[in-house]
Every structure is written in structure tokens, then in C-alpha cells.
Amino acid sequence: MSRFLSSRLQGLEAYTPGEQPKDMQYIKLNTNESPFSPSQLVLERINEEETKKLNLYPDPTAATLKSKLACRYCVEAENIFVSNGSDEILNFSFMAFCDSERPVSYPNISYGFYSVYAELYGLNVIEHPLKPDFKIDPTDYHNSKGMVVIANPNAPTGLLLSLEDIKGILDTNRDNVILIDEAYIDFGGISCVELTNEYDNLLVVRTYSKSRSLAGARLGFAIGSAELISDLERIKYSTNPYNINRLSLVCGEAAIDSDEYYTDCCKKVMSAREYTMSELKVRGFEMTDSYANFIFVKHEHTGGEALYLKLKERGILVRHFSNKLIADYNRITIGTKEQMTALISAVDEILK
Ligand SMILES: *Cc1c(COP(=O)(O)O)cnc(C)c1O
């Protein structure tokens, strides 16, 4: 830390991304990326012609991408905000919709970035504990004060709230922004995007990083009322008008034109998830009922950290969290069937 850092930031605990060690080739099951490459169309569209235009700024309005997304999700372009990864939308939302009078509420176990943004902006936080089975109690969020942020499915538990649960939260918070982070919704959950027509307090946040194989392109989007979207645009034009680079815009457009490919990828992930869950259950693992591209597992004979280290020795990376409440667990990304078979073999060696 330099002596110049603002006193406001000196205690800030930054987000820790999943490790990316370079010492050997790992099977990477620790950051919930897709194991599949982007669609053929995406690969073809980022060609020499597009690359040659990198001397020019990208379209700050992202008009083509927005109109494709609007069409895909049955809303108007004015209901769409696009961003440099969905983390940027989370950042902008904490900046835009919270202040000293408006705190933020989220579950005590959820995506680690929420607490980082809350601290960055010096917000008051109301953390609601999950139930002992790791489920969210939706009534905890009824009649909240300030913004509510819920990942659905939640991370790292993979558990899903129903549309009815979300409606209940929306109905009892007409004057609060309800941000539903649907990073993992394409792996078997039911999206609440359609509720944005009815509720002007709902902001649904999505990412291209998981189900659309574009984590490296950094693309996210939000769907909500035109008013909420214009607030996010105001922040964007006050920080970084060209937040999405040219090639990522092209990737994002082509990915929407490749829906069939990605639907198929999601099906493969879900099928590998069912396979992995049943194989691990046979071996004595306990786990939550995941609706995401990861599973959250523990075994009574190996601690969470021990299993993480033993898998790493065998070239398989999974995610272990030091948080005491979940220290017995590991979050394992679902890769290809072959990768999951390798995981099962490694587990067999470890448990022997
Ligand atoms: C991965 C993830 C994000 C961030 O995704 P990017 O679009 O890559 O920034 C947001 N929320 C949750 C819950 C995630 O797991």
C-alpha cells in the first residue's frame, strides 16, 4: 500500500479470483467457465476485417448487440444494458442504487463480489443467513430497506428460488431495487426476465461468461425498466463510455445468432452434472441440488481443503472457500464428460 491511498480504501478487501496456476496443465474445474469453445459463427466473425477496425472506437450505444438481445429476450432495446462482464453491472448498481439511506441486503453465503462492492462504496449491509440446508428464505427479503441482491441460482450452492418466491420479494419491495443475478440460469433454472414487464423495480443481470463460452471476451447484460437502464447508462457515460471493445461486441452478436449451439452445450453440461452427482453420491458425497454448471459437495472422510489439495496434486483444480461456514465443501465446475470421468478416477484414488 502506498502512503497515497485514500483512507476510505485502506481496509478494502479485494475479490480473489479463482487461481490460474501455470506450473502444469490442469483440468480447470474452479471458475465455472464453459468447457466448450465459442460457436463456429463467433470464431468466423472475429476475422481480419473486424480486427483491422481496431483503430476505431467501438459503438458506445452497442445498438446492434442490444437489438439482438432485445429480440432474443422479448423486450425493447431500451430495456437492455450491456457491459464489460456482468461484474461491471453489479459495480454500477451498487454505485447507482445504494447510499447512506439505502443499504444493501444479500445472503451471507453468495457471490463474493457483493461484499467487495458494498465495502468499496461504504454501504450498510444486511446479511441474511441461509437456512441450515443452504436454502435462501425468501421471506427474509420481504419489506427490505434498500437494494436486494440475490444470485439465482445462488453461488456456490447452486440452489434455485422459484418465480413465486421472487414475485413475493418484488411485491413487498415496490420501492427497492431487486437485483437478480442470473449468471447460471441457463443450466436448468427458470428466468425471471418476463417479470421485468410487470415490475419496474426488477433488474435481471446475465453474463456471457458461463453458458455462452465467452468468459475471456468480458460481456454481460441487464434487463429491466427503461428508467433503471437509463440510470446504468448514466453511470457508464460517467466512467467508461466505450466499455465493450469492438471484438467483444462482434462475439456477443454472433453468440445470439448461435442459440442452438449454446442450448446444446448447456444440455451437455447438465447431463455431465447428473452423471457426476450420481457417481459422487455412490462414493459417499453429500451435495446440494444444483441448477448451475457447478456442484457443491462434501465428504465426511476428507475435509474440504484436503480434498482440494489432493485433487490439485493430481492435476484437477476445484474451488475451496476458507469461509468457516462452508469450509467442508468444494465447488466443482462441471466440465466435459471426459473431464468429469477424470475427476471421479482421482476421487477414487484419494478415497482409497
Ligand atoms: C461469474 C459470476 C458473475 C460474473 O461474471 P462476469 O460476467 O464474468 O463478470 C456474476 N455473478 C455470479 C453469481 C457469477 O458466478
CSV table of C-alpha atoms and ligand atoms in Angstrom, one decimal:
chain,number,residue,atom,x,y,z
A,1,MET,CA,0.0,0.0,0.0
A,2,SER,CA,1.4,3.4,-0.9
A,3,ARG,CA,1.0,6.3,1.5
A,4,PHE,CA,-1.2,8.0,-1.1
A,5,LEU,CA,-4.2,5.5,-0.9
A,6,SER,CA,-7.4,7.1,0.2
A,7,SER,CA,-8.1,6.3,3.9
A,8,ARG,CA,-11.6,5.2,2.7
A,9,LEU,CA,-9.9,2.3,0.7
A,10,GLN,CA,-7.2,1.2,3.1
A,11,GLY,CA,-9.3,-1.5,4.7
A,12,LEU,CA,-10.8,-2.7,1.4
A,13,GLU,CA,-10.6,-6.5,1.0
A,14,ALA,CA,-10.5,-7.1,-2.8
A,15,TYR,CA,-12.1,-10.0,-4.6
A,16,THR,CA,-9.9,-13.1,-5.0
A,17,PRO,CA,-10.4,-14.7,-8.5
A,18,GLY,CA,-10.0,-18.4,-8.8
A,19,GLU,CA,-6.4,-19.4,-9.2
A,20,GLN,CA,-4.8,-19.9,-12.7
A,21,PRO,CA,-1.5,-21.7,-11.9
A,22,LYS,CA,0.9,-22.1,-14.8
A,23,ASP,CA,3.2,-24.8,-13.5
A,24,MET,CA,1.4,-27.6,-15.3
A,25,GLN,CA,-1.7,-28.3,-17.5
A,26,TYR,CA,-4.7,-28.6,-15.1
A,27,ILE,CA,-8.2,-29.8,-15.6
A,28,LYS,CA,-9.8,-26.5,-14.7
A,29,LEU,CA,-12.9,-27.0,-12.6
A,30,ASN,CA,-12.5,-23.9,-10.4
A,31,THR,CA,-14.0,-20.9,-12.1
A,32,ASN,CA,-17.2,-22.1,-13.7
A,33,GLU,CA,-16.1,-21.4,-17.3
A,34,SER,CA,-17.7,-23.4,-20.1
A,35,PRO,CA,-15.6,-26.4,-21.3
A,36,PHE,CA,-16.7,-25.7,-24.8
A,37,SER,CA,-15.3,-23.3,-27.3
A,38,PRO,CA,-17.4,-20.4,-28.6
A,39,SER,CA,-19.6,-21.2,-31.6
A,40,GLN,CA,-18.2,-21.6,-35.1
A,41,LEU,CA,-20.1,-18.4,-36.1
A,42,VAL,CA,-18.3,-16.4,-33.3
A,43,LEU,CA,-15.0,-17.7,-34.4
A,44,GLU,CA,-15.7,-16.8,-38.0
A,45,ARG,CA,-17.0,-13.3,-37.3
A,46,ILE,CA,-13.9,-12.1,-35.4
A,47,ASN,CA,-11.9,-12.2,-38.6
A,48,GLU,CA,-9.2,-10.0,-40.1
A,49,GLU,CA,-11.7,-7.5,-41.4
A,50,GLU,CA,-13.0,-6.8,-37.9
A,51,THR,CA,-9.5,-6.8,-36.4
A,52,LYS,CA,-8.4,-4.2,-38.9
A,53,LYS,CA,-11.1,-1.8,-37.5
A,54,LEU,CA,-9.5,-1.8,-34.0
A,55,ASN,CA,-8.1,1.7,-34.8
A,56,LEU,CA,-11.7,2.9,-34.4
A,57,TYR,CA,-13.7,3.2,-31.2
A,58,PRO,CA,-16.5,0.7,-30.7
A,59,ASP,CA,-20.1,1.8,-30.9
A,60,PRO,CA,-20.8,3.3,-27.4
A,61,THR,CA,-24.5,2.6,-27.8
A,62,ALA,CA,-23.9,-1.1,-28.7
A,63,ALA,CA,-27.0,-0.7,-30.9
A,64,THR,CA,-26.7,-4.0,-32.8
A,65,LEU,CA,-26.0,-6.1,-29.8
A,66,LYS,CA,-28.8,-4.5,-27.9
A,67,SER,CA,-31.3,-5.1,-30.6
A,68,LYS,CA,-30.4,-8.7,-30.9
A,69,LEU,CA,-30.6,-9.2,-27.2
A,70,ALA,CA,-34.0,-7.4,-27.1
A,71,CYS,CA,-35.3,-9.7,-29.8
A,72,ARG,CA,-33.9,-12.8,-28.0
A,73,TYR,CA,-35.5,-11.9,-24.6
A,74,CYS,CA,-38.7,-10.3,-25.9
A,75,VAL,CA,-38.1,-6.8,-24.6
A,76,GLU,CA,-37.3,-3.5,-26.1
A,77,ALA,CA,-33.7,-2.2,-26.7
A,78,GLU,CA,-34.3,0.5,-24.0
A,79,ASN,CA,-34.7,-2.4,-21.5
A,80,ILE,CA,-31.2,-3.6,-22.1
A,81,PHE,CA,-27.9,-2.5,-20.7
A,82,VAL,CA,-24.7,-4.2,-21.9
A,83,SER,CA,-21.4,-4.2,-20.0
A,84,ASN,CA,-17.8,-5.4,-19.7
A,85,GLY,CA,-18.7,-8.6,-17.9
A,86,SER,CA,-21.7,-8.7,-15.6
A,87,ASP,CA,-19.4,-7.7,-12.7
A,88,GLU,CA,-19.5,-4.2,-14.2
A,89,ILE,CA,-23.3,-4.2,-13.9
A,90,LEU,CA,-23.0,-5.2,-10.2
A,91,ASN,CA,-20.5,-2.4,-9.7
A,92,PHE,CA,-22.7,0.2,-11.4
A,93,SER,CA,-25.8,-1.0,-9.5
A,94,PHE,CA,-24.1,-0.8,-6.1
A,95,MET,CA,-22.9,2.7,-7.1
A,96,ALA,CA,-26.3,3.8,-8.5
A,97,PHE,CA,-28.9,2.4,-6.2
A,98,CYS,CA,-27.3,2.5,-2.7
A,99,ASP,CA,-26.3,5.2,-0.3
A,100,SER,CA,-26.2,6.0,3.4
A,101,GLU,CA,-30.1,5.8,3.5
A,102,ARG,CA,-30.3,2.8,1.2
A,103,PRO,CA,-28.4,-0.2,2.4
A,104,VAL,CA,-28.0,-3.5,0.5
A,105,SER,CA,-29.2,-6.9,1.6
A,106,TYR,CA,-27.9,-10.3,0.3
A,107,PRO,CA,-27.4,-13.8,1.7
A,108,ASN,CA,-24.4,-14.4,4.0
A,109,ILE,CA,-23.2,-17.1,1.6
A,110,SER,CA,-23.3,-15.9,-2.0
A,111,TYR,CA,-21.1,-14.5,-4.8
A,112,GLY,CA,-18.0,-13.0,-3.1
A,113,PHE,CA,-18.1,-9.8,-5.1
A,114,TYR,CA,-21.2,-8.4,-3.4
A,115,SER,CA,-19.4,-7.7,-0.2
A,116,VAL,CA,-16.5,-6.2,-2.1
A,117,TYR,CA,-18.7,-3.6,-3.8
A,118,ALA,CA,-20.6,-2.9,-0.6
A,119,GLU,CA,-17.3,-2.1,1.1
A,120,LEU,CA,-16.0,-0.2,-1.8
A,121,TYR,CA,-18.9,2.2,-1.6
A,122,GLY,CA,-19.0,2.2,2.2
A,123,LEU,CA,-22.6,0.8,2.3
A,124,ASN,CA,-24.5,-0.6,5.2
A,125,VAL,CA,-25.0,-4.3,4.6
A,126,ILE,CA,-27.8,-6.6,5.9
A,127,GLU,CA,-26.6,-10.2,5.5
A,128,HIS,CA,-29.3,-12.8,5.9
A,129,PRO,CA,-28.1,-16.3,6.9
A,130,LEU,CA,-29.0,-19.1,4.7
A,131,LYS,CA,-31.1,-21.9,6.3
A,132,PRO,CA,-29.1,-24.9,7.6
A,133,ASP,CA,-29.8,-26.7,4.3
A,134,PHE,CA,-28.2,-23.7,2.5
A,135,LYS,CA,-31.6,-22.6,1.1
A,136,ILE,CA,-32.5,-18.9,0.9
A,137,ASP,CA,-35.6,-18.0,3.0
A,138,PRO,CA,-37.3,-15.6,0.6
A,139,THR,CA,-39.3,-14.0,3.4
A,140,ASP,CA,-36.0,-12.7,4.9
A,141,TYR,CA,-36.1,-10.2,2.0
A,142,HIS,CA,-39.8,-9.1,2.3
A,143,ASN,CA,-40.2,-5.4,3.1
A,144,SER,CA,-36.4,-4.8,2.9
A,145,LYS,CA,-34.7,-1.5,3.3
A,146,GLY,CA,-32.7,-0.6,0.2
A,147,MET,CA,-31.5,-2.8,-2.6
A,148,VAL,CA,-31.7,-6.6,-2.5
A,149,VAL,CA,-29.2,-8.7,-4.4
A,150,ILE,CA,-29.8,-12.4,-4.9
A,151,ALA,CA,-27.9,-14.8,-7.2
A,152,ASN,CA,-30.4,-17.2,-8.7
A,153,PRO,CA,-29.3,-20.0,-8.8
A,154,ASN,CA,-27.2,-19.0,-5.8
A,155,ALA,CA,-23.4,-19.4,-5.8
A,156,PRO,CA,-21.7,-21.5,-4.6
A,157,THR,CA,-24.7,-23.6,-3.5
A,158,GLY,CA,-26.4,-23.9,-6.9
A,159,LEU,CA,-29.8,-23.8,-5.3
A,160,LEU,CA,-32.7,-22.1,-7.1
A,161,LEU,CA,-35.6,-19.8,-5.9
A,162,SER,CA,-38.9,-20.2,-7.7
A,163,LEU,CA,-40.6,-17.5,-9.7
A,164,GLU,CA,-43.2,-17.3,-6.9
A,165,ASP,CA,-40.5,-16.7,-4.3
A,166,ILE,CA,-39.1,-13.9,-6.4
A,167,LYS,CA,-42.6,-12.4,-7.0
A,168,GLY,CA,-43.1,-12.4,-3.3
A,169,ILE,CA,-39.9,-10.4,-2.8
A,170,LEU,CA,-40.8,-8.0,-5.7
A,171,ASP,CA,-44.4,-7.4,-4.3
A,172,THR,CA,-43.2,-6.5,-0.9
A,173,ASN,CA,-40.4,-4.2,-2.1
A,174,ARG,CA,-42.0,-1.9,-4.7
A,175,ASP,CA,-39.7,1.0,-3.7
A,176,ASN,CA,-36.5,-1.0,-3.6
A,177,VAL,CA,-34.4,-2.3,-6.5
A,178,ILE,CA,-34.3,-6.1,-6.6
A,179,LEU,CA,-31.3,-7.3,-8.5
A,180,ILE,CA,-31.5,-10.9,-9.5
A,181,ASP,CA,-28.1,-12.2,-10.7
A,182,GLU,CA,-28.9,-14.9,-13.2
A,183,ALA,CA,-25.3,-15.9,-14.1
A,184,TYR,CA,-26.2,-19.6,-14.0
A,185,ILE,CA,-29.9,-19.5,-15.1
A,186,ASP,CA,-29.3,-21.4,-18.4
A,187,PHE,CA,-28.4,-24.6,-16.7
A,188,GLY,CA,-31.9,-25.7,-15.8
A,189,GLY,CA,-33.4,-22.7,-13.9
A,190,ILE,CA,-36.4,-20.6,-14.8
A,191,SER,CA,-35.5,-17.0,-15.6
A,192,CYS,CA,-37.5,-14.1,-14.1
A,193,VAL,CA,-36.8,-11.9,-17.1
A,194,GLU,CA,-40.5,-11.9,-18.1
A,195,LEU,CA,-41.3,-10.2,-14.7
A,196,THR,CA,-39.4,-7.1,-15.8
A,197,ASN,CA,-42.6,-6.2,-17.8
A,198,GLU,CA,-44.6,-6.1,-14.6
A,199,TYR,CA,-42.1,-4.8,-12.0
A,200,ASP,CA,-40.2,-1.6,-12.6
A,201,ASN,CA,-38.0,-2.4,-9.5
A,202,LEU,CA,-36.6,-5.6,-11.0
A,203,LEU,CA,-33.1,-5.7,-12.6
A,204,VAL,CA,-32.1,-9.1,-14.1
A,205,VAL,CA,-28.3,-9.5,-14.6
A,206,ARG,CA,-26.9,-12.0,-17.1
A,207,THR,CA,-23.5,-12.9,-18.3
A,208,TYR,CA,-21.9,-14.4,-21.5
A,209,SER,CA,-19.2,-15.9,-19.3
A,210,LYS,CA,-20.8,-19.2,-18.3
A,211,SER,CA,-23.4,-20.6,-20.7
A,212,ARG,CA,-22.1,-18.7,-23.8
A,213,SER,CA,-18.4,-19.7,-23.6
A,214,LEU,CA,-17.1,-16.1,-23.7
A,215,ALA,CA,-15.6,-15.5,-20.2
A,216,GLY,CA,-12.5,-14.2,-22.0
A,217,ALA,CA,-14.5,-11.6,-24.0
A,218,ARG,CA,-16.0,-10.0,-20.9
A,219,LEU,CA,-19.6,-9.4,-21.7
A,220,GLY,CA,-22.7,-9.1,-19.5
A,221,PHE,CA,-26.1,-7.5,-19.8
A,222,ALA,CA,-29.0,-6.5,-17.7
A,223,ILE,CA,-32.7,-6.4,-18.4
A,224,GLY,CA,-35.1,-4.0,-16.6
A,225,SER,CA,-37.3,-1.0,-16.8
A,226,ALA,CA,-36.2,1.8,-19.2
A,227,GLU,CA,-35.7,4.0,-16.1
A,228,LEU,CA,-33.4,1.6,-14.3
A,229,ILE,CA,-31.5,1.0,-17.6
A,230,SER,CA,-31.1,4.8,-18.1
A,231,ASP,CA,-29.6,5.1,-14.6
A,232,LEU,CA,-27.0,2.5,-15.5
A,233,GLU,CA,-26.3,4.3,-18.8
A,234,ARG,CA,-25.7,7.5,-16.8
A,235,ILE,CA,-23.0,5.7,-14.7
A,236,LYS,CA,-21.5,4.2,-17.8
A,237,TYR,CA,-21.2,7.5,-19.6
A,238,SER,CA,-19.7,9.0,-16.4
A,239,THR,CA,-17.0,6.3,-16.2
A,240,ASN,CA,-16.2,4.5,-19.5
A,241,PRO,CA,-18.5,5.1,-22.5
A,242,TYR,CA,-16.6,2.5,-24.6
A,243,ASN,CA,-16.9,-0.2,-22.0
A,244,ILE,CA,-17.2,-3.0,-24.5
A,245,ASN,CA,-14.4,-3.5,-27.1
A,246,ARG,CA,-15.1,-4.0,-30.8
A,247,LEU,CA,-14.3,-7.7,-30.9
A,248,SER,CA,-16.4,-8.5,-27.9
A,249,LEU,CA,-19.4,-6.7,-29.5
A,250,VAL,CA,-18.9,-8.9,-32.6
A,251,CYS,CA,-18.7,-12.0,-30.4
A,252,GLY,CA,-21.8,-11.1,-28.5
A,253,GLU,CA,-23.8,-10.5,-31.6
A,254,ALA,CA,-22.7,-13.8,-33.2
A,255,ALA,CA,-23.4,-15.7,-30.0
A,256,ILE,CA,-27.0,-14.6,-30.0
A,257,ASP,CA,-27.2,-16.0,-33.6
A,258,SER,CA,-25.9,-19.3,-32.3
A,259,ASP,CA,-28.6,-20.1,-29.8
A,260,GLU,CA,-28.9,-23.7,-30.9
A,261,TYR,CA,-25.2,-24.4,-30.3
A,262,TYR,CA,-25.3,-23.0,-26.8
A,263,THR,CA,-28.5,-24.7,-25.9
A,264,ASP,CA,-26.8,-27.9,-26.8
A,265,CYS,CA,-23.7,-27.1,-24.8
A,266,CYS,CA,-25.9,-26.4,-21.7
A,267,LYS,CA,-27.6,-29.7,-22.2
A,268,LYS,CA,-24.2,-31.5,-22.3
A,269,VAL,CA,-23.2,-29.7,-19.1
A,270,MET,CA,-26.5,-30.7,-17.4
A,271,SER,CA,-26.1,-34.3,-18.4
A,272,ALA,CA,-22.5,-34.3,-17.1
A,273,ARG,CA,-23.7,-32.7,-13.9
A,274,GLU,CA,-26.2,-35.5,-13.3
A,275,TYR,CA,-23.6,-38.1,-14.1
A,276,THR,CA,-21.1,-36.5,-11.7
A,277,MET,CA,-23.6,-36.1,-8.9
A,278,SER,CA,-24.7,-39.7,-9.1
A,279,GLU,CA,-21.1,-41.0,-9.2
A,280,LEU,CA,-20.1,-38.9,-6.3
A,281,LYS,CA,-23.2,-39.9,-4.3
A,282,VAL,CA,-22.3,-43.5,-4.7
A,283,ARG,CA,-18.9,-42.7,-3.2
A,284,GLY,CA,-20.5,-41.1,-0.1
A,285,PHE,CA,-20.5,-37.4,-1.0
A,286,GLU,CA,-23.2,-35.1,0.1
A,287,MET,CA,-24.3,-32.2,-2.1
A,288,THR,CA,-26.9,-29.6,-2.8
A,289,ASP,CA,-29.4,-29.9,-5.6
A,290,SER,CA,-27.5,-27.8,-8.2
A,291,TYR,CA,-29.2,-25.9,-11.0
A,292,ALA,CA,-25.9,-24.4,-12.1
A,293,ASN,CA,-22.7,-25.5,-14.0
A,294,PHE,CA,-21.1,-26.5,-10.8
A,295,ILE,CA,-21.8,-28.7,-7.8
A,296,PHE,CA,-21.2,-28.0,-4.1
A,297,VAL,CA,-20.0,-31.2,-2.4
A,298,LYS,CA,-18.5,-32.6,0.8
A,299,HIS,CA,-17.4,-35.9,2.1
A,300,GLU,CA,-17.3,-37.0,5.7
A,301,HIS,CA,-13.9,-38.7,5.4
A,302,THR,CA,-12.0,-35.8,3.8
A,303,GLY,CA,-12.0,-32.2,4.7
A,304,GLY,CA,-12.8,-29.6,2.1
A,305,GLU,CA,-9.3,-28.2,1.9
A,306,ALA,CA,-7.7,-31.6,2.0
A,307,LEU,CA,-9.7,-32.8,-1.0
A,308,TYR,CA,-8.9,-29.6,-2.9
A,309,LEU,CA,-5.2,-30.1,-2.3
A,310,LYS,CA,-5.2,-33.8,-3.2
A,311,LEU,CA,-7.1,-33.1,-6.4
A,312,LYS,CA,-4.7,-30.3,-7.3
A,313,GLU,CA,-1.7,-32.7,-6.8
A,314,ARG,CA,-3.5,-34.9,-9.4
A,315,GLY,CA,-3.9,-32.0,-11.9
A,316,ILE,CA,-7.5,-31.1,-11.1
A,317,LEU,CA,-8.4,-27.7,-9.8
A,318,VAL,CA,-11.6,-27.1,-7.9
A,319,ARG,CA,-12.6,-24.2,-5.7
A,320,HIS,CA,-12.4,-24.3,-1.9
A,321,PHE,CA,-13.6,-21.3,0.2
A,322,SER,CA,-12.0,-20.6,3.5
A,323,ASN,CA,-15.2,-19.2,4.9
A,324,LYS,CA,-15.8,-21.4,8.0
A,325,LEU,CA,-19.5,-21.9,7.2
A,326,ILE,CA,-18.6,-23.8,4.0
A,327,ALA,CA,-15.0,-24.9,4.7
A,328,ASP,CA,-16.1,-28.6,4.5
A,329,TYR,CA,-17.2,-28.1,0.9
A,330,ASN,CA,-15.8,-27.8,-2.5
A,331,ARG,CA,-17.3,-26.1,-5.5
A,332,ILE,CA,-16.6,-28.2,-8.6
A,333,THR,CA,-17.3,-26.8,-12.1
A,334,ILE,CA,-19.0,-29.2,-14.5
A,335,GLY,CA,-16.7,-29.7,-17.5
A,336,THR,CA,-17.0,-32.3,-20.3
A,337,LYS,CA,-18.0,-35.8,-19.6
A,338,GLU,CA,-14.3,-36.8,-20.1
A,339,GLN,CA,-13.1,-34.3,-17.5
A,340,MET,CA,-15.7,-35.5,-15.0
A,341,THR,CA,-14.6,-39.1,-15.5
A,342,ALA,CA,-11.1,-38.0,-14.8
A,343,LEU,CA,-12.4,-36.3,-11.6
A,344,ILE,CA,-14.1,-39.4,-10.5
A,345,SER,CA,-11.0,-41.5,-11.0
A,346,ALA,CA,-8.9,-39.0,-9.0
A,347,VAL,CA,-11.6,-39.1,-6.2
A,348,ASP,CA,-11.4,-43.0,-6.2
A,349,GLU,CA,-7.6,-42.8,-5.7
A,350,ILE,CA,-7.9,-40.2,-3.0
A,351,LEU,CA,-10.6,-42.1,-1.1
A,352,LYS,CA,-8.7,-45.5,-1.3
B,1,LIG,C1,-19.4,-15.5,-12.7
B,1,LIG,C2,-20.3,-14.7,-12.0
B,1,LIG,C3,-20.5,-13.3,-12.3
B,1,LIG,C4,-19.6,-12.5,-13.1
B,1,LIG,O1,-19.5,-12.8,-14.4
B,1,LIG,P1,-18.7,-11.9,-15.5
B,1,LIG,O2,-19.8,-11.7,-16.4
B,1,LIG,O3,-17.6,-12.8,-16.0
B,1,LIG,O4,-18.2,-10.7,-14.8
B,1,LIG,C5,-21.6,-12.6,-11.7
B,1,LIG,N1,-22.3,-13.2,-10.8
B,1,LIG,C6,-22.2,-14.5,-10.4
B,1,LIG,C7,-23.0,-15.1,-9.4
B,1,LIG,C8,-21.2,-15.3,-11.0
B,1,LIG,O5,-20.9,-16.5,-10.6
